[in-house]
Amino acid sequence: MIQRIVLVLFFAYLLLPITGVLHFTLLDGTRVTAAHYLQALGDGEFQAYIVHSLALAVATVAISVSLMTFTAFWVHMRAPALKPLLELLSFLPFVVPAVTLALGLIEIYSRPPLVLTGTASLLTFAYVVLALPFTYRAVENGLSAIDSRTLSEAAQSLGAGWWRRFITVIVPNLWPGIVSAALLTFSLVMGEFTLALFLVGSAYETYPLYLNEVWRSDPKYGAALAILSFLITWGSSVLILGASRRAPGQVQGAVLK
Amino acid sequence: MRHSPAEAQFAHRLRRVTRRELLRWTGAAGLGLASVARIGTGAEAAAMSGPMSMSALMAGAKKEGLQLHAYGMPPDWANWQGIFDAVKSKYGITSIYKPEGDLSSAQELQKFEAEKVHPIGDIGDVGFQWGQVAVQRGIVQPYKTSHWSSIPANLKDPDGYWVAEYSGVMSFAVNTARAKKIPQTWQDLLDPSYKNMVTIDQDPRQAFDAFAAVVSAAYANGGSIADVQPGIEFFAKLKKAGNFIPVKAELASMQTGEAGVAIRWTFLNLADRDTVKQKSGPAYQVVIPSDGSVASPYVSVINKWAPHPNAARLFQEYLFSDAGQLGLLQGYAVPVRMKELTVPASMAAKLPPASSFSKAVYLTDLKALAAAQQVVKDQWGPKVMG
Amino acid sequence: MIAAAPRDGPARAARRARAGRAFATGAGLVPFGAFVILFLLLPGAQMVVGAFIAQDGRAGLANFARALAPQYLNAFRTSIAISVETALVGAVVGTVVAYAIVHGEARRRQAFVITFCTVTSNFAGVPLAFAFVTTLGVVGWVTVFIQAVFHVNLYNDLGFAIYSYYGLVLVYAYFQLPLMVLLAVPAIAGLRREWREAAQTLGAGAWRYWRDVGLPVLAPPLVGATALLFANAFGAYATAYSLSSGAINLVPLRIGTLINGDVSFDAGLANALGVGMTIVIAAAILIYQGANRRSRRWMR
């Protein structure tokens, strides 16, 4: 009972500012209208840039989640003394201002042999770095909750090799952490503005860039696009969460009883 | 890697002194004698700084692919969209400018410099003082359009590295639904009926038109660019009275009505007034305060490493032609060649009366600007924001 | 059988095995190391190096001296305060919500809340500030509604302002709480029901269970998540600027003025402030790792 109250209050708080945007976009004076949302249907740019952002998000999730799951586990098993260093490194993206990071990346990667400026790849790699604190923390939280050493030794006693051990025993037990990491990374990419502006700009325009552009000249449509972005990200995370349930060999009971 | 900032400054100062001295010796006012200045200054883009013929520019632009990449020139600012469209229909040059329109002056120049090995941006629009910063850091290349001579000397770099395109004047945009009376002066804003209404473009330590608002308030309270303290104290008073709120004066806040009085450049307030009206938002009235209003030009710079320099030059040729200048006027900006233009009556009717512009103080003294900005940087936080 | 084996054979073999193992360990860290070095440390190094280059081009500590001016120290103070406050609020409420999710019943409701948290954890910056202003701004619909129905003006009568320090806390909480939820769920989910049952069969009450099993297991991940919330708030720029326009003195806003604006430009000072931020975050990490070491005593 009390759980339900907590969740309802929480949800009400999260919904509160959204009501303001809905109020702004659904009312023209005193007239109720869906025109600002329907505008997106005929907007080719909207569709193109949403696809760009989704593509970037998927690529970033794939790289960052696999990289951090592997690395966190590796350090946990083989070099636990390095954990503090790993943690410090994972917090660094918070202290470097986005503009500074962007300019630094442009300077370094505009020179041969590695000319990446203006490409989606550079942006993806930068996003992997930006997502570092969240993916590491999410995976690590999952890792610390299970006694992976025991699990690992148990599997080893059954004769499985290291990699096999990782894929079939550890990953399924880590699943909640991995899913959290994926969701956090996904929403980060869908909302990131500054790096996208500096590193690619119009070369691979992302949805937040487009939203900002529209915002300057047509705030109602821009706000509607923000709500649509909200809904699309939400829908995508529902898909991710749904797909994650159907993954084989999970210890599902641990997550959602 | 880049050479040290000190070296860059020294090298540029030396070059400029040499050329200026030459001009003085030839007894010229620097008009149309760029060719003389070019003699003896050695290898440099100076050879390109004089106006080039249209055919040469078109040929060059065609070789570049008829593309132009602009930074810091958003579509709804001084009618850049109209001007880019006109350049497209006239020269066939496609301009990419929309996402990067969001870059501030500092960001534009930093991006030009950071990407110099693999440059992307061609042209930028920066605040008046940034022209000199760009020159000192060696980020821009010179070009003097065929209309160079008609631009006043204090609004351009003598060597052609930057040139003022247009300016705006400080104005109030008043939400007539929320404000019962229209303020005509800065003092009027202290009236309690403007509680929680007065806004500027966010932070005067970061946005230039917010800084210009503080300077205008200074002029209205017995101060000047050399003494901005009265302006800071005015805003402190306004905040204490509860009239000043730290909301960004922009189209969105005008459309929601949150910005009861938006203090910004005329070209922003007037254009947004029209847009808001068009989108059935509140009715705004734009007033230029009679007791203190400053103006500041914005300047055009071409990236030293621009991948499409001829397209950039063609753009400038158009911008400073009558058609381009009228295009700026359509965006409510005061074009730099205003005095020479014949303004169609329909356009003139939409502008505020010329008399309100005449009292505006032009902020073109770079040293005074820098000093005033330092004062605002130090005092705005403690005095106004608390 | 030849009995003449060399005397240090086993020791050398052991050393070789250790070296081989260390090499393999290092090899596993190469992907991560490559990413961090290539895309974080190298561009970030510019920030550190640039902090030591003064405006006149000479190397030295001039920028750091200027970074110690009262307005910057105040910025650090305010930034730390708001980060600690929003981290603690987020941690407590987020943990409670995460617990409610994991041990609640309806799976669909849980999925709903988790996915909603995913979106809101990164709904920040201009859109979030705008959303709160349209709701609780001077002419926000809730403000207007309360004025119309209760004849009370939030701004004039109650002194409330969404642009104030606590307004910013309210807005920061919007992305901090969901972030905590998403980080706490995996940790809480790891608390096996079997442990609770085992503790009960051994005669331990709820209090004992939490003290000896629950909290020690949960503390490291939850405190780690709180540290993340702290850093997340500490580095937040767009939300703070959009909402307060620099009215609240925060370090990222001071940095933004120096490199993002149209008025002044001072990369050296901005970099020095960035180095200051690094020191604060590093200190926060050290503190929380110290706290974790204490609780690790109870594990195993």
PDB file of N, CA, C and O in Angstrom, chain B residues 293-328:
ATOM      1  N   SER B 293      20.011  54.759 -24.332  1.00  0.00           N
ATOM      2  CA  SER B 293      19.984  53.601 -25.212  1.00  0.00           C
ATOM      3  C   SER B 293      21.326  53.505 -25.916  1.00  0.00           C
ATOM      4  O   SER B 293      21.817  54.501 -26.427  1.00  0.00           O
ATOM      5  N   VAL B 294      21.922  52.326 -25.896  1.00  0.00           N
ATOM      6  CA  VAL B 294      23.190  52.175 -26.595  1.00  0.00           C
ATOM      7  C   VAL B 294      22.985  51.310 -27.824  1.00  0.00           C
ATOM      8  O   VAL B 294      22.007  50.595 -27.948  1.00  0.00           O
ATOM      9  N   ALA B 295      23.946  51.427 -28.724  1.00  0.00           N
ATOM     10  CA  ALA B 295      23.923  50.626 -29.936  1.00  0.00           C
ATOM     11  C   ALA B 295      25.283  49.989 -30.082  1.00  0.00           C
ATOM     12  O   ALA B 295      26.289  50.533 -29.639  1.00  0.00           O
ATOM     13  N   SER B 296      25.327  48.824 -30.674  1.00  0.00           N
ATOM     14  CA  SER B 296      26.621  48.215 -30.937  1.00  0.00           C
ATOM     15  C   SER B 296      26.560  47.455 -32.241  1.00  0.00           C
ATOM     16  O   SER B 296      25.596  46.747 -32.502  1.00  0.00           O
ATOM     17  N   PRO B 297      27.580  47.618 -33.065  1.00  0.00           N
ATOM     18  CA  PRO B 297      27.587  46.918 -34.345  1.00  0.00           C
ATOM     19  C   PRO B 297      28.041  45.466 -34.176  1.00  0.00           C
ATOM     20  O   PRO B 297      28.745  45.126 -33.226  1.00  0.00           O
ATOM     21  N   TYR B 298      27.623  44.636 -35.094  1.00  0.00           N
ATOM     22  CA  TYR B 298      28.128  43.278 -35.204  1.00  0.00           C
ATOM     23  C   TYR B 298      28.962  43.216 -36.467  1.00  0.00           C
ATOM     24  O   TYR B 298      28.646  43.871 -37.456  1.00  0.00           O
ATOM     25  N   VAL B 299      30.056  42.439 -36.398  1.00  0.00           N
ATOM     26  CA  VAL B 299      30.985  42.463 -37.513  1.00  0.00           C
ATOM     27  C   VAL B 299      31.081  41.093 -38.169  1.00  0.00           C
ATOM     28  O   VAL B 299      30.851  40.058 -37.540  1.00  0.00           O
ATOM     29  N   SER B 300      31.436  41.142 -39.452  1.00  0.00           N
ATOM     30  CA  SER B 300      31.574  39.934 -40.235  1.00  0.00           C
ATOM     31  C   SER B 300      33.045  39.569 -40.332  1.00  0.00           C
ATOM     32  O   SER B 300      33.881  40.436 -40.575  1.00  0.00           O
ATOM     33  N   VAL B 301      33.351  38.293 -40.100  1.00  0.00           N
ATOM     34  CA  VAL B 301      34.733  37.838 -40.224  1.00  0.00           C
ATOM     35  C   VAL B 301      34.780  36.587 -41.087  1.00  0.00           C
ATOM     36  O   VAL B 301      33.843  35.786 -41.080  1.00  0.00           O
ATOM     37  N   ILE B 302      35.866  36.455 -41.848  1.00  0.00           N
ATOM     38  CA  ILE B 302      36.058  35.264 -42.677  1.00  0.00           C
ATOM     39  C   ILE B 302      37.181  34.435 -42.055  1.00  0.00           C
ATOM     40  O   ILE B 302      38.251  34.948 -41.757  1.00  0.00           O
ATOM     41  N   ASN B 303      36.905  33.173 -41.867  1.00  0.00           N
ATOM     42  CA  ASN B 303      37.866  32.234 -41.301  1.00  0.00           C
ATOM     43  C   ASN B 303      39.156  32.222 -42.129  1.00  0.00           C
ATOM     44  O   ASN B 303      39.135  32.133 -43.341  1.00  0.00           O
ATOM     45  N   LYS B 304      40.286  32.326 -41.427  1.00  0.00           N
ATOM     46  CA  LYS B 304      41.568  32.335 -42.132  1.00  0.00           C
ATOM     47  C   LYS B 304      41.762  31.072 -42.952  1.00  0.00           C
ATOM     48  O   LYS B 304      42.363  31.091 -44.014  1.00  0.00           O
ATOM     49  N   TRP B 305      41.241  29.959 -42.462  1.00  0.00           N
ATOM     50  CA  TRP B 305      41.430  28.676 -43.135  1.00  0.00           C
ATOM     51  C   TRP B 305      40.158  28.231 -43.856  1.00  0.00           C
ATOM     52  O   TRP B 305      39.965  27.056 -44.114  1.00  0.00           O
ATOM     53  N   ALA B 306      39.302  29.198 -44.197  1.00  0.00           N
ATOM     54  CA  ALA B 306      38.003  28.857 -44.780  1.00  0.00           C
ATOM     55  C   ALA B 306      38.157  27.947 -45.982  1.00  0.00           C
ATOM     56  O   ALA B 306      38.929  28.228 -46.884  1.00  0.00           O
ATOM     57  N   PRO B 307      37.406  26.861 -46.031  1.00  0.00           N
ATOM     58  CA  PRO B 307      37.456  25.997 -47.208  1.00  0.00           C
ATOM     59  C   PRO B 307      36.762  26.599 -48.434  1.00  0.00           C
ATOM     60  O   PRO B 307      37.044  26.187 -49.548  1.00  0.00           O
ATOM     61  N   HIS B 308      35.872  27.577 -48.208  1.00  0.00           N
ATOM     62  CA  HIS B 308      35.204  28.210 -49.336  1.00  0.00           C
ATOM     63  C   HIS B 308      35.344  29.724 -49.251  1.00  0.00           C
ATOM     64  O   HIS B 308      34.353  30.442 -49.074  1.00  0.00           O
ATOM     65  N   PRO B 309      36.574  30.244 -49.366  1.00  0.00           N
ATOM     66  CA  PRO B 309      36.757  31.686 -49.166  1.00  0.00           C
ATOM     67  C   PRO B 309      36.044  32.533 -50.210  1.00  0.00           C
ATOM     68  O   PRO B 309      35.542  33.617 -49.886  1.00  0.00           O
ATOM     69  N   ASN B 310      35.970  32.067 -51.429  1.00  0.00           N
ATOM     70  CA  ASN B 310      35.328  32.884 -52.460  1.00  0.00           C
ATOM     71  C   ASN B 310      33.832  32.991 -52.225  1.00  0.00           C
ATOM     72  O   ASN B 310      33.226  34.043 -52.444  1.00  0.00           O
ATOM     73  N   ALA B 311      33.233  31.904 -51.750  1.00  0.00           N
ATOM     74  CA  ALA B 311      31.811  31.955 -51.417  1.00  0.00           C
ATOM     75  C   ALA B 311      31.594  32.955 -50.288  1.00  0.00           C
ATOM     76  O   ALA B 311      30.632  33.735 -50.304  1.00  0.00           O
ATOM     77  N   ALA B 312      32.529  32.948 -49.321  1.00  0.00           N
ATOM     78  CA  ALA B 312      32.404  33.882 -48.203  1.00  0.00           C
ATOM     79  C   ALA B 312      32.507  35.320 -48.709  1.00  0.00           C
ATOM     80  O   ALA B 312      31.757  36.207 -48.279  1.00  0.00           O
ATOM     81  N   ARG B 313      33.443  35.553 -49.639  1.00  0.00           N
ATOM     82  CA  ARG B 313      33.596  36.920 -50.164  1.00  0.00           C
ATOM     83  C   ARG B 313      32.370  37.347 -50.962  1.00  0.00           C
ATOM     84  O   ARG B 313      31.927  38.487 -50.891  1.00  0.00           O
ATOM     85  N   LEU B 314      31.833  36.398 -51.729  1.00  0.00           N
ATOM     86  CA  LEU B 314      30.624  36.702 -52.491  1.00  0.00           C
ATOM     87  C   LEU B 314      29.492  37.059 -51.544  1.00  0.00           C
ATOM     88  O   LEU B 314      28.708  37.980 -51.796  1.00  0.00           O
ATOM     89  N   PHE B 315      29.420  36.322 -50.453  1.00  0.00           N
ATOM     90  CA  PHE B 315      28.387  36.609 -49.458  1.00  0.00           C
ATOM     91  C   PHE B 315      28.541  38.029 -48.934  1.00  0.00           C
ATOM     92  O   PHE B 315      27.572  38.776 -48.836  1.00  0.00           O
ATOM     93  N   GLN B 316      29.775  38.398 -48.634  1.00  0.00           N
ATOM     94  CA  GLN B 316      29.994  39.747 -48.124  1.00  0.00           C
ATOM     95  C   GLN B 316      29.666  40.795 -49.184  1.00  0.00           C
ATOM     96  O   GLN B 316      29.101  41.855 -48.889  1.00  0.00           O
ATOM     97  N   GLU B 317      30.018  40.484 -50.450  1.00  0.00           N
ATOM     98  CA  GLU B 317      29.687  41.431 -51.523  1.00  0.00           C
ATOM     99  C   GLU B 317      28.184  41.686 -51.554  1.00  0.00           C
ATOM    100  O   GLU B 317      27.721  42.822 -51.674  1.00  0.00           O
ATOM    101  N   TYR B 318      27.421  40.606 -51.426  1.00  0.00           N
ATOM    102  CA  TYR B 318      25.962  40.761 -51.432  1.00  0.00           C
ATOM    103  C   TYR B 318      25.496  41.509 -50.188  1.00  0.00           C
ATOM    104  O   TYR B 318      24.659  42.396 -50.253  1.00  0.00           O
ATOM    105  N   LEU B 319      26.071  41.130 -49.044  1.00  0.00           N
ATOM    106  CA  LEU B 319      25.610  41.697 -47.779  1.00  0.00           C
ATOM    107  C   LEU B 319      25.766  43.212 -47.746  1.00  0.00           C
ATOM    108  O   LEU B 319      24.930  43.924 -47.192  1.00  0.00           O
ATOM    109  N   PHE B 320      26.869  43.688 -48.352  1.00  0.00           N
ATOM    110  CA  PHE B 320      27.099  45.128 -48.293  1.00  0.00           C
ATOM    111  C   PHE B 320      26.528  45.878 -49.491  1.00  0.00           C
ATOM    112  O   PHE B 320      26.602  47.095 -49.558  1.00  0.00           O
ATOM    113  N   SER B 321      25.938  45.150 -50.410  1.00  0.00           N
ATOM    114  CA  SER B 321      25.256  45.812 -51.520  1.00  0.00           C
ATOM    115  C   SER B 321      23.923  46.354 -51.006  1.00  0.00           C
ATOM    116  O   SER B 321      23.476  46.002 -49.918  1.00  0.00           O
ATOM    117  N   ASP B 322      23.296  47.197 -51.802  1.00  0.00           N
ATOM    118  CA  ASP B 322      22.018  47.766 -51.376  1.00  0.00           C
ATOM    119  C   ASP B 322      21.012  46.676 -51.042  1.00  0.00           C
ATOM    120  O   ASP B 322      20.307  46.756 -50.028  1.00  0.00           O
ATOM    121  N   ALA B 323      20.983  45.644 -51.889  1.00  0.00           N
ATOM    122  CA  ALA B 323      19.998  44.581 -51.667  1.00  0.00           C
ATOM    123  C   ALA B 323      20.232  43.898 -50.324  1.00  0.00           C
ATOM    124  O   ALA B 323      19.301  43.645 -49.561  1.00  0.00           O
ATOM    125  N   GLY B 324      21.504  43.601 -50.047  1.00  0.00           N
ATOM    126  CA  GLY B 324      21.809  42.916 -48.797  1.00  0.00           C
ATOM    127  C   GLY B 324      21.511  43.790 -47.587  1.00  0.00           C
ATOM    128  O   GLY B 324      20.960  43.327 -46.588  1.00  0.00           O
ATOM    129  N   GLN B 325      21.862  45.053 -47.694  1.00  0.00           N
ATOM    130  CA  GLN B 325      21.628  45.953 -46.580  1.00  0.00           C
ATOM    131  C   GLN B 325      20.141  46.129 -46.321  1.00  0.00           C
ATOM    132  O   GLN B 325      19.697  46.209 -45.163  1.00  0.00           O
ATOM    133  N   LEU B 326      19.355  46.177 -47.405  1.00  0.00           N
ATOM    134  CA  LEU B 326      17.904  46.251 -47.218  1.00  0.00           C
ATOM    135  C   LEU B 326      17.390  44.953 -46.612  1.00  0.00           C
ATOM    136  O   LEU B 326      16.422  44.956 -45.853  1.00  0.00           O
ATOM    137  N   GLY B 327      18.038  43.850 -46.946  1.00  0.00           N
ATOM    138  CA  GLY B 327      17.660  42.575 -46.345  1.00  0.00           C
ATOM    139  C   GLY B 327      17.816  42.615 -44.833  1.00  0.00           C
ATOM    140  O   GLY B 327      16.978  42.105 -44.094  1.00  0.00           O
ATOM    141  N   LEU B 328      18.914  43.239 -44.380  1.00  0.00           N
ATOM    142  CA  LEU B 328      19.131  43.386 -42.941  1.00  0.00           C
ATOM    143  C   LEU B 328      18.062  44.293 -42.341  1.00  0.00           C
ATOM    144  O   LEU B 328      17.554  44.043 -41.249  1.00  0.00           O
TER     145      LEU B 328
END
